[in-house]
Amino acid sequence: MNQFYSKHSNSLNGVVEVPGDKSISQRILILGSLAIGTTKIKGISYSEDANNLIKNLKLLGVKIIKQKTSAIVRGVGIGGLSPTTKKLYMGNSGTATRLMLGALCNQDFEVKFVGDKSLSNRNMYELIKPLRQMGVKINCKNNKLPITIKGFNETIPIIYDQKIPSAQIKSAILIASLNSPGLTTIIENTPTRNHTEILLRKIGAKIQIKRFKKKKIIKITGQKELKAKNISIAGDPSAASIIGSAVLITPESEIKIMKVNINKTRTTFFNILKKMNAKINISNKKRISNEQVGDITFKSSNLKGVHLGKETVANMIDEIPIFSVLAAFAKGNSSFSGGNELRNKESDRIKSLYEGLTTCKIKVKKKNDGLQITGNKKVNITRDVKIKTYCDHRIAMAFLVMGLASKKKIIIDNVNCIKTSFPNFVTIMKDIGANFSKKN
Ligand code: S3P
């Protein structure tokens, strides 16, 4: 019903902007709700995930006014959310679910979280465990949604030594600690995206960050009032990665993507692209709302294969689907390993990628925690193929990009899931010349 396809495109050209970063949009909606005063958010992404989050914050008594690409949030203070008898429908968003579970730790009432099929399949154990240590009551089956949570006024401060890298879990614990009477410590053995820390510091949380060799040690003291501050959000680097990758594999193409967030914790994929011989250049660098921003130019390139280890994978977890597609076009072999967490994303990404690439007749070997992909500049798909997306927006976008270099159609089974992160993806791609179409 929602089938959609892409096909060989001659060249992609233009100057575009991508939606505001999804991670920052979700964080500031929640943190703005917990601050005292009014937060004006410029450049917010109204993805389906953000829209669901706004509905839920409204159910919990926060006033939020939506404007075209901005939002106004009237904060209620830490612990100031109101009870609701309605279930919080989190749609597809693991980030919003985890961060909101953190926020509700500081509330002395019961709330039930539910989600779509893909979210309801995701294991929340790694978060449930520390939140229970903080004294919060959590009820669920098999550590999956539906989850009922009942917090209380003062969560217990903990020391959390994070074994599996996850910005969502780190952020949820930081938010849960906002009303703890004392010091919560998080040891990040593999540092992940740091937008929560940046925002918390900006709005007045007492947060201290130290580096120790490769580790990051974050200390936060609770019961410090948060003061609303206006925030401008730059473009989502994960969205920019998809459009940029389409350009790299399409001949005679050049695209400039304006005002993209280039925070170092988000640019690992761009660094890997350089190693793959990609023509990519970042210019006009500046700082906006304590985040690094720049314009990125991508040009058609002859890519070569590259091998990624655990730490690299952790820092480009959202870009592994598009990386795998690029690897299919690169000279030689590529691989990634240490990506167990990929199995607990919007879909089991190792499985979805393996199936999709195999369907496209790409030589690919599956390992427990990764894939090995044999590249071929002239990917040759001899008949139309149909890809199962498993409701995973990043799988859907990655395979639509693959189709741009294919004589035959690459059909995805569900285009709707793309709205969860990048609602105007199809429009932008068509505007720059992509051969995209709805399948009747
Ligand atoms: C996100 C963190 C990552 C990423 C997700 C967004 C965030 O998940 O995959 O799309 O906003 O914190 P994990 O933290 O679980 O690795």
Coordinates of C-alpha atoms in Angstrom, one line a residue, residues 39-435:
T39 CA 12.1 28.2 25.9
K40 CA 11.9 29.3 22.3
I41 CA 13.2 26.6 20.0
K42 CA 14.3 27.6 16.5
G43 CA 14.8 25.1 13.7
I44 CA 13.0 22.2 15.5
S45 CA 12.3 19.0 13.5
Y46 CA 8.6 18.3 13.3
S47 CA 9.2 14.6 12.7
E48 CA 6.6 12.1 13.7
D49 CA 8.8 11.3 16.8
A50 CA 8.8 14.9 17.9
N51 CA 5.1 15.4 17.2
N52 CA 4.3 12.4 19.4
L53 CA 6.6 13.7 22.1
I54 CA 4.8 17.1 22.1
K55 CA 1.4 15.4 22.4
N56 CA 2.7 13.5 25.5
L57 CA 4.2 16.5 27.1
K58 CA 0.9 18.3 26.7
L59 CA -0.9 15.4 28.3
L60 CA 1.5 15.9 31.2
G61 CA 0.5 19.5 31.6
V62 CA 3.1 21.3 29.6
K63 CA 2.0 24.2 27.3
I64 CA 3.7 23.9 23.9
I65 CA 2.9 26.2 20.9
K66 CA 4.0 24.9 17.5
Q67 CA 5.0 27.3 14.8
K68 CA 6.3 26.6 11.4
T69 CA 9.9 25.6 12.2
S70 CA 10.0 26.8 15.8
A71 CA 8.2 26.0 19.1
I72 CA 7.6 27.7 22.4
V73 CA 7.6 25.6 25.6
R74 CA 6.4 26.9 28.9
G75 CA 8.4 24.9 31.5
V76 CA 6.8 23.5 34.6
G77 CA 10.0 22.9 36.6
I78 CA 11.6 19.5 37.7
G79 CA 8.9 17.4 39.3
G80 CA 6.2 19.8 38.0
L81 CA 4.5 17.5 35.4
S82 CA 0.8 16.7 36.0
P83 CA -0.7 13.2 36.3
T84 CA -2.6 11.8 33.3
T85 CA -4.8 8.7 33.1
K86 CA -4.1 8.5 29.4
K87 CA -1.4 6.2 28.0
L88 CA 1.7 7.9 26.5
Y89 CA 1.9 6.7 22.9
M90 CA 5.6 7.0 22.0
G91 CA 5.1 5.9 18.3
N92 CA 8.5 4.7 17.0
S93 CA 10.9 6.7 19.2
G94 CA 13.4 4.9 21.4
T95 CA 14.9 8.2 22.3
A96 CA 11.7 9.9 23.4
T97 CA 10.7 6.8 25.4
R98 CA 14.0 6.5 27.3
L99 CA 14.3 10.2 28.0
M100 CA 10.7 10.5 29.1
L101 CA 11.1 7.5 31.4
G102 CA 13.9 9.5 32.9
A103 CA 11.8 12.6 33.3
L104 CA 8.9 10.6 35.0
C105 CA 11.3 9.2 37.6
N106 CA 10.9 12.6 39.4
Q107 CA 7.1 12.3 39.5
D108 CA 5.1 10.7 42.2
F109 CA 2.4 9.2 40.0
E110 CA 1.9 6.2 37.7
V111 CA 2.2 6.6 33.9
K112 CA 1.9 3.9 31.2
F113 CA 4.1 4.0 28.1
V114 CA 3.1 2.3 24.8
G115 CA 4.5 2.3 21.3
D116 CA 4.2 1.0 17.8
K117 CA 5.1 -2.5 16.8
S118 CA 8.8 -1.8 16.2
L119 CA 9.2 0.1 19.5
S120 CA 7.3 -2.5 21.4
N121 CA 9.9 -5.0 20.3
R122 CA 12.9 -3.1 21.7
N123 CA 14.5 -4.2 24.9
M124 CA 14.7 -1.6 27.6
Y125 CA 16.5 -3.7 30.2
E126 CA 19.7 -1.6 30.0
L127 CA 17.7 1.4 31.2
I128 CA 15.2 -0.3 33.5
K129 CA 18.1 -1.7 35.6
P130 CA 19.7 1.7 36.6
L131 CA 16.3 3.4 37.0
R132 CA 15.3 0.7 39.5
Q133 CA 18.5 1.3 41.4
M134 CA 17.4 4.9 41.6
G135 CA 14.4 3.7 43.5
V136 CA 11.8 3.9 40.7
K137 CA 9.1 1.3 40.2
I138 CA 8.8 -0.1 36.7
N139 CA 6.4 -2.8 35.6
C140 CA 6.6 -4.5 32.3
K141 CA 6.9 -7.9 30.6
N142 CA 10.3 -9.1 29.1
N143 CA 11.7 -5.5 29.6
K144 CA 9.6 -4.3 26.7
L145 CA 6.8 -1.8 26.2
P146 CA 4.1 -1.4 27.5
I147 CA 5.9 -0.1 30.6
T148 CA 4.3 1.4 33.7
I149 CA 6.5 3.7 35.7
K150 CA 6.0 5.3 39.1
G151 CA 8.7 7.6 40.3
F152 CA 9.0 9.6 43.4
N153 CA 10.1 13.0 44.5
E154 CA 13.7 12.3 45.1
T155 CA 15.5 9.6 43.1
I156 CA 18.5 7.9 44.7
P157 CA 21.9 9.1 43.3
I158 CA 23.9 6.3 41.6
I159 CA 27.2 5.5 40.1
Y160 CA 26.6 4.1 36.6
D161 CA 29.4 2.4 34.8
Q162 CA 28.1 2.2 31.2
K163 CA 29.2 -1.0 29.4
I164 CA 27.1 -0.7 26.3
P165 CA 27.5 2.7 24.7
S166 CA 24.1 4.5 24.5
A167 CA 23.4 8.3 24.5
Q168 CA 19.8 7.6 25.2
I169 CA 20.5 5.7 28.4
K170 CA 23.1 8.2 29.6
S171 CA 20.6 11.0 28.9
A172 CA 17.7 9.2 30.7
I173 CA 19.9 8.8 33.8
L174 CA 21.0 12.4 33.7
I175 CA 17.4 13.5 33.5
A176 CA 16.3 11.1 36.2
S177 CA 19.0 12.5 38.5
L178 CA 17.8 16.1 38.2
N179 CA 15.9 15.8 41.5
S180 CA 18.4 13.5 43.3
P181 CA 19.7 14.8 46.7
G182 CA 23.3 14.4 45.8
L183 CA 25.8 13.4 43.1
T184 CA 25.1 11.0 40.3
T185 CA 28.1 9.7 38.4
I186 CA 28.1 8.2 34.9
I187 CA 31.2 6.6 33.5
E188 CA 31.1 6.4 29.7
N189 CA 33.6 3.9 28.6
T190 CA 32.8 4.8 25.0
P191 CA 31.7 8.4 24.8
T192 CA 28.5 9.0 22.8
R193 CA 26.6 12.0 21.5
N194 CA 26.8 14.8 24.1
H195 CA 23.8 17.0 23.3
T196 CA 22.1 16.4 26.7
E197 CA 25.2 17.5 28.6
I198 CA 25.6 20.6 26.4
L199 CA 21.9 21.6 26.9
L200 CA 21.9 20.8 30.7
R201 CA 25.0 23.0 31.2
K202 CA 23.3 25.8 29.1
I203 CA 20.2 25.8 31.2
G204 CA 22.0 25.8 34.6
A205 CA 22.3 22.2 35.7
K206 CA 25.3 21.5 38.0
I207 CA 27.2 19.2 35.6
Q208 CA 30.9 18.4 35.5
I209 CA 32.6 16.4 32.7
K210 CA 36.1 15.0 32.9
R211 CA 38.0 12.9 30.5
F212 CA 40.1 10.0 31.7
K213 CA 42.0 8.3 28.9
K214 CA 39.3 7.3 26.5
K215 CA 36.5 7.5 29.1
K216 CA 34.3 10.4 30.0
I217 CA 33.1 10.8 33.6
I218 CA 30.0 12.9 34.1
K219 CA 29.0 14.1 37.5
I220 CA 25.7 15.8 38.1
T221 CA 24.3 17.2 41.3
G222 CA 20.5 17.2 41.5
Q223 CA 18.0 19.6 42.9
K224 CA 19.3 22.6 41.0
E225 CA 16.7 24.7 39.2
L226 CA 16.9 24.7 35.4
K227 CA 16.5 28.1 33.8
A228 CA 14.9 28.2 30.3
K229 CA 17.1 29.5 27.5
N230 CA 16.3 30.0 23.8
I231 CA 17.9 27.4 21.5
S232 CA 18.6 27.3 17.8
I233 CA 18.9 23.8 16.3
A234 CA 21.0 23.2 13.2
G235 CA 20.4 20.5 10.6
D236 CA 20.5 16.8 11.5
P237 CA 23.8 15.2 10.5
S238 CA 22.2 11.8 10.1
A239 CA 19.7 13.2 7.6
A240 CA 22.6 15.0 5.8
S241 CA 24.5 11.7 5.6
I242 CA 21.7 10.1 3.6
I243 CA 21.4 12.9 1.1
G244 CA 25.2 13.3 0.9
S245 CA 25.6 9.5 0.3
A246 CA 23.1 9.6 -2.6
V247 CA 25.3 12.3 -4.2
L248 CA 28.5 10.3 -3.8
I249 CA 27.2 7.3 -5.8
T250 CA 25.5 9.4 -8.5
P251 CA 27.6 10.6 -11.4
E252 CA 28.1 14.3 -12.1
S253 CA 26.5 15.4 -8.9
E254 CA 27.2 18.1 -6.3
I255 CA 25.1 19.2 -3.3
K256 CA 25.7 21.7 -0.6
I257 CA 23.8 21.1 2.6
M258 CA 23.6 24.3 4.7
K259 CA 23.8 24.7 8.4
V260 CA 24.4 21.1 9.6
N261 CA 25.3 20.2 13.2
I262 CA 28.9 19.0 13.1
N263 CA 29.4 18.2 16.8
K264 CA 32.4 15.9 17.0
T265 CA 30.3 13.1 18.5
R266 CA 28.2 13.1 15.3
T267 CA 30.7 13.4 12.5
T268 CA 32.4 10.0 12.7
F269 CA 30.6 9.0 9.5
F270 CA 31.9 12.1 7.6
N271 CA 35.5 11.1 8.7
I272 CA 34.9 7.6 7.5
L273 CA 33.7 8.9 4.2
K274 CA 37.0 10.8 3.8
K275 CA 38.8 7.5 4.3
M276 CA 36.6 6.0 1.6
N277 CA 37.9 8.6 -0.8
A278 CA 34.7 10.6 -0.7
K279 CA 34.7 14.2 -2.0
I280 CA 33.3 15.9 1.0
N281 CA 34.1 19.3 2.4
I282 CA 32.9 21.3 5.4
S283 CA 33.0 25.1 5.3
N284 CA 31.6 28.1 7.1
K285 CA 32.1 26.6 10.5
K286 CA 30.5 28.4 13.4
R287 CA 29.0 27.9 16.9
I288 CA 25.2 28.1 17.4
S289 CA 23.6 27.4 20.9
N290 CA 26.9 25.8 22.0
E291 CA 27.0 23.3 19.1
Q292 CA 29.4 23.4 16.1
V293 CA 27.7 24.0 12.8
G294 CA 28.9 24.0 9.2
D295 CA 27.9 23.7 5.5
I296 CA 28.8 20.4 3.9
T297 CA 29.5 19.8 0.2
F298 CA 29.4 16.4 -1.3
K299 CA 30.5 15.5 -4.9
S300 CA 30.3 12.2 -6.9
S301 CA 33.2 10.0 -5.8
N302 CA 35.0 6.7 -6.6
L303 CA 34.7 5.1 -3.2
K304 CA 37.0 2.5 -1.7
G305 CA 36.2 -0.1 1.0
V306 CA 36.9 0.4 4.7
H307 CA 36.7 -1.7 7.9
L308 CA 35.0 -0.4 11.0
G309 CA 35.6 -1.5 14.6
K310 CA 33.4 -1.3 17.7
E311 CA 34.1 2.3 18.8
T312 CA 33.6 3.7 15.3
V313 CA 30.3 1.7 14.9
A314 CA 29.1 3.1 18.3
N315 CA 29.7 6.6 17.0
M316 CA 27.9 6.1 13.7
I317 CA 25.2 3.8 14.9
D318 CA 22.5 5.7 12.8
E319 CA 24.7 5.8 9.7
I320 CA 25.5 2.1 9.5
P321 CA 22.6 1.4 7.1
I322 CA 23.7 4.1 4.6
F323 CA 27.4 3.1 5.1
S324 CA 26.4 -0.5 4.2
V325 CA 24.8 0.7 1.0
L326 CA 27.9 2.8 0.1
A327 CA 30.1 -0.2 0.8
A328 CA 28.3 -2.1 -1.9
F329 CA 29.5 0.6 -4.4
A330 CA 33.0 0.8 -3.0
K331 CA 36.1 -0.8 -4.5
G332 CA 37.1 -3.9 -2.5
N333 CA 35.8 -5.2 0.8
S334 CA 34.2 -3.3 3.6
S335 CA 33.0 -4.5 7.0
F336 CA 31.8 -3.4 10.4
S337 CA 31.9 -5.3 13.7
G338 CA 31.1 -4.8 17.4
G339 CA 27.7 -3.6 16.5
N340 CA 25.5 -5.8 18.8
E341 CA 23.4 -2.8 19.6
L342 CA 22.3 -2.6 15.9
R343 CA 20.1 -5.5 16.7
N344 CA 18.0 -3.4 19.1
K345 CA 17.3 -0.4 16.9
E346 CA 14.1 0.4 15.0
S347 CA 14.7 -3.0 13.4
D348 CA 17.4 -5.6 13.8
R349 CA 19.6 -3.7 11.5
I350 CA 22.1 -6.5 10.9
K351 CA 19.3 -8.7 9.7
S352 CA 17.5 -6.0 7.7
L353 CA 20.7 -4.9 6.0
Y354 CA 21.8 -8.5 5.3
E355 CA 18.4 -9.4 3.7
G356 CA 18.2 -6.2 1.7
L357 CA 21.7 -6.3 0.3
T358 CA 21.3 -10.0 -0.5
T359 CA 18.1 -9.3 -2.3
C360 CA 20.1 -6.7 -4.4
K361 CA 22.6 -9.5 -5.2
I362 CA 25.4 -7.9 -3.2
K363 CA 27.9 -10.3 -1.8
V364 CA 27.5 -10.0 2.0
K365 CA 28.5 -12.2 4.9
K366 CA 26.7 -12.0 8.2
K367 CA 28.4 -12.1 11.6
N368 CA 26.8 -11.8 15.0
D369 CA 27.8 -8.2 15.5
G370 CA 28.4 -7.0 11.9
L371 CA 28.6 -7.6 8.2
Q372 CA 31.2 -8.0 5.5
I373 CA 30.3 -6.5 2.2
T374 CA 32.0 -7.0 -1.1
G375 CA 31.8 -3.8 -3.2
N376 CA 31.4 -3.4 -6.9
K377 CA 31.3 0.1 -8.5
K378 CA 28.8 -1.1 -11.0
V379 CA 26.2 -2.7 -8.8
N380 CA 24.1 -4.7 -11.3
I381 CA 20.6 -5.4 -10.4
T382 CA 19.0 -7.3 -13.2
R383 CA 15.3 -7.1 -12.2
D384 CA 13.1 -5.0 -9.9
V385 CA 13.7 -6.0 -6.2
K386 CA 11.5 -5.5 -3.2
I387 CA 13.1 -4.6 0.2
K388 CA 11.5 -5.3 3.6
T389 CA 12.1 -2.2 5.8
Y390 CA 10.7 -3.6 9.0
C391 CA 9.3 -0.1 9.7
D392 CA 12.8 1.2 10.1
H393 CA 13.2 4.7 8.6
R394 CA 16.9 4.4 8.1
I395 CA 16.7 1.1 6.3
A396 CA 14.0 2.6 4.0
M397 CA 16.1 5.7 3.2
A398 CA 19.3 3.7 2.7
F399 CA 17.7 1.4 0.1
L400 CA 16.0 4.2 -1.8
V401 CA 19.5 5.7 -2.1
M402 CA 20.8 2.4 -3.4
G403 CA 18.1 2.5 -6.2
L404 CA 19.4 5.7 -7.6
A405 CA 22.3 3.8 -9.1
S406 CA 20.3 0.9 -10.3
K407 CA 18.8 0.4 -13.7
K408 CA 16.0 -1.6 -12.2
K409 CA 13.6 -0.4 -9.5
I410 CA 14.4 -0.8 -5.8
I411 CA 11.0 -1.0 -4.2
I412 CA 10.6 -0.5 -0.4
D413 CA 7.6 -2.0 1.3
N414 CA 6.7 1.1 3.4
V415 CA 7.7 4.7 2.7
N416 CA 5.6 6.0 5.7
C417 CA 8.2 5.1 8.3
I418 CA 10.5 7.7 6.9
K419 CA 8.3 10.4 8.5
T420 CA 9.5 9.3 12.0
S421 CA 12.8 11.2 11.4
F422 CA 12.8 13.0 8.0
P423 CA 9.3 14.0 6.8
N424 CA 10.5 16.0 3.8
F425 CA 13.1 13.4 2.6
V426 CA 11.2 12.4 -0.6
T427 CA 10.5 16.1 -1.5
I428 CA 14.1 17.1 -1.0
M429 CA 15.4 14.2 -3.0
K430 CA 13.0 14.8 -5.9
D431 CA 13.9 18.5 -5.9
I432 CA 17.6 17.7 -6.4
G433 CA 16.8 15.2 -9.2
A434 CA 16.2 11.8 -7.6
N435 CA 14.1 9.4 -9.6

